[in-house]
């Protein structure tokens, strides 16, 4: 039997995502009520600019006093889509203190301070859900946190930023350079006016931290994630990948060590074979590949950003949280029982693609191979091209530790016959 008294919802932020949340709550009110078991009522919308025209948003619900809104004793759920660290953190903890559960899309905050937020929610008997913080509409947080709760996840490998995937896809398909591809992404609305968070990997690193924490039942923050952007990826790198039967993607990679004693989390460009499922992810789409002991290999694919896709994830969490409210219960909280340390990037073992500019004369390849051997890095393949006294030497290694590769490159830079290290890229997905 449906409860007639509505559950009241406060919305913090009414930009692209917040406006879509408002629209869906209004147009699908009856369906949401049927699924939850009670009506949901949008009781207030906190914004910074009250005079801005927001089509479909009831003006009488708009306020600039977000603190007063979350302190109202009749609010059951607070939806936070303003982003950033503050004032979002203070508003969320205040909501918990006043009896409300929280649905958030704030990847930066959850990645930086998730443990404290979960503790505040638990202390106040409230829920904290954030499906929309990772990969937009793709159901990923809940499957990792609930569906795979009885399994052991060993690896999460994914494309979690649509802007960078669009840029790399255009570089691959058209031969464009980074700047040209970025300009196209900006013109089409895939890249922000300031694309730093995307192209330098900050956005993906926050998502990697969240995914690693959930997958491995340990605490991982954004500061634990090794991060490299794609601004140094060149058309030559893309061409080299093609010659190897690979493509280049900006990947978020979270792994459990083989001995199970630690985990790693990293974001960087990498070559992956065209046969890997992630290689076919085009345009601004996201996809995440999960490897678990019992479930095997799973892939989650879909739009990773945008107003409607992100709002879909927010509303999914809203339904779950409201159902919990009606049942007088809370859903899964933080699971960090393993307390696994996060290993530094130097401990990561993978393959590498290294392009060197060298003198085109006899013995150089032997000298270079000796340096690799001295540092314990085994060479898989070599390709050399020379002209007019200069040569390009492309080396692909077997699996090696990042620290060993770094020391190898340092020694190569000291060689008189090595003019420069043109590029270094990891090879993943094998």
mmCIF file of C-alpha atoms in Angstrom, residues 7-11 25 40-45 60-63 69 72 74-77:
data_model
loop_
_atom_site.group_PDB
_atom_site.id
_atom_site.type_symbol
_atom_site.label_atom_id
_atom_site.label_comp_id
_atom_site.label_asym_id
_atom_site.label_seq_id
_atom_site.Cartn_x
_atom_site.Cartn_y
_atom_site.Cartn_z
ATOM 1 C CA UNK A 7 9.121 12.227 0.919
ATOM 2 C CA UNK A 8 10.646 15.687 0.610
ATOM 3 C CA UNK A 9 13.739 16.300 -1.503
ATOM 4 C CA UNK A 10 16.114 19.284 -1.497
ATOM 5 C CA UNK A 11 18.193 19.921 -4.610
ATOM 6 C CA UNK A 25 11.095 14.350 -11.009
ATOM 7 C CA UNK A 40 8.455 12.403 -3.750
ATOM 8 C CA UNK A 41 8.178 16.148 -3.558
ATOM 9 C CA UNK A 42 10.830 18.641 -4.606
ATOM 10 C CA UNK A 43 10.785 20.951 -1.584
ATOM 11 C CA UNK A 44 13.528 23.437 -2.484
ATOM 12 C CA UNK A 45 16.279 24.193 -4.989
ATOM 13 C CA UNK A 60 8.867 29.467 -5.844
ATOM 14 C CA UNK A 61 11.227 26.619 -4.952
ATOM 15 C CA UNK A 62 14.419 28.532 -5.750
ATOM 16 C CA UNK A 63 16.555 29.870 -2.893
ATOM 17 C CA UNK A 69 17.424 24.427 3.059
ATOM 18 C CA UNK A 72 14.966 22.065 7.435
ATOM 19 C CA UNK A 74 11.240 18.010 7.032
ATOM 20 C CA UNK A 75 13.809 17.225 4.320
ATOM 21 C CA UNK A 76 14.236 13.481 3.765
ATOM 22 C CA UNK A 77 16.823 13.463 0.977
#
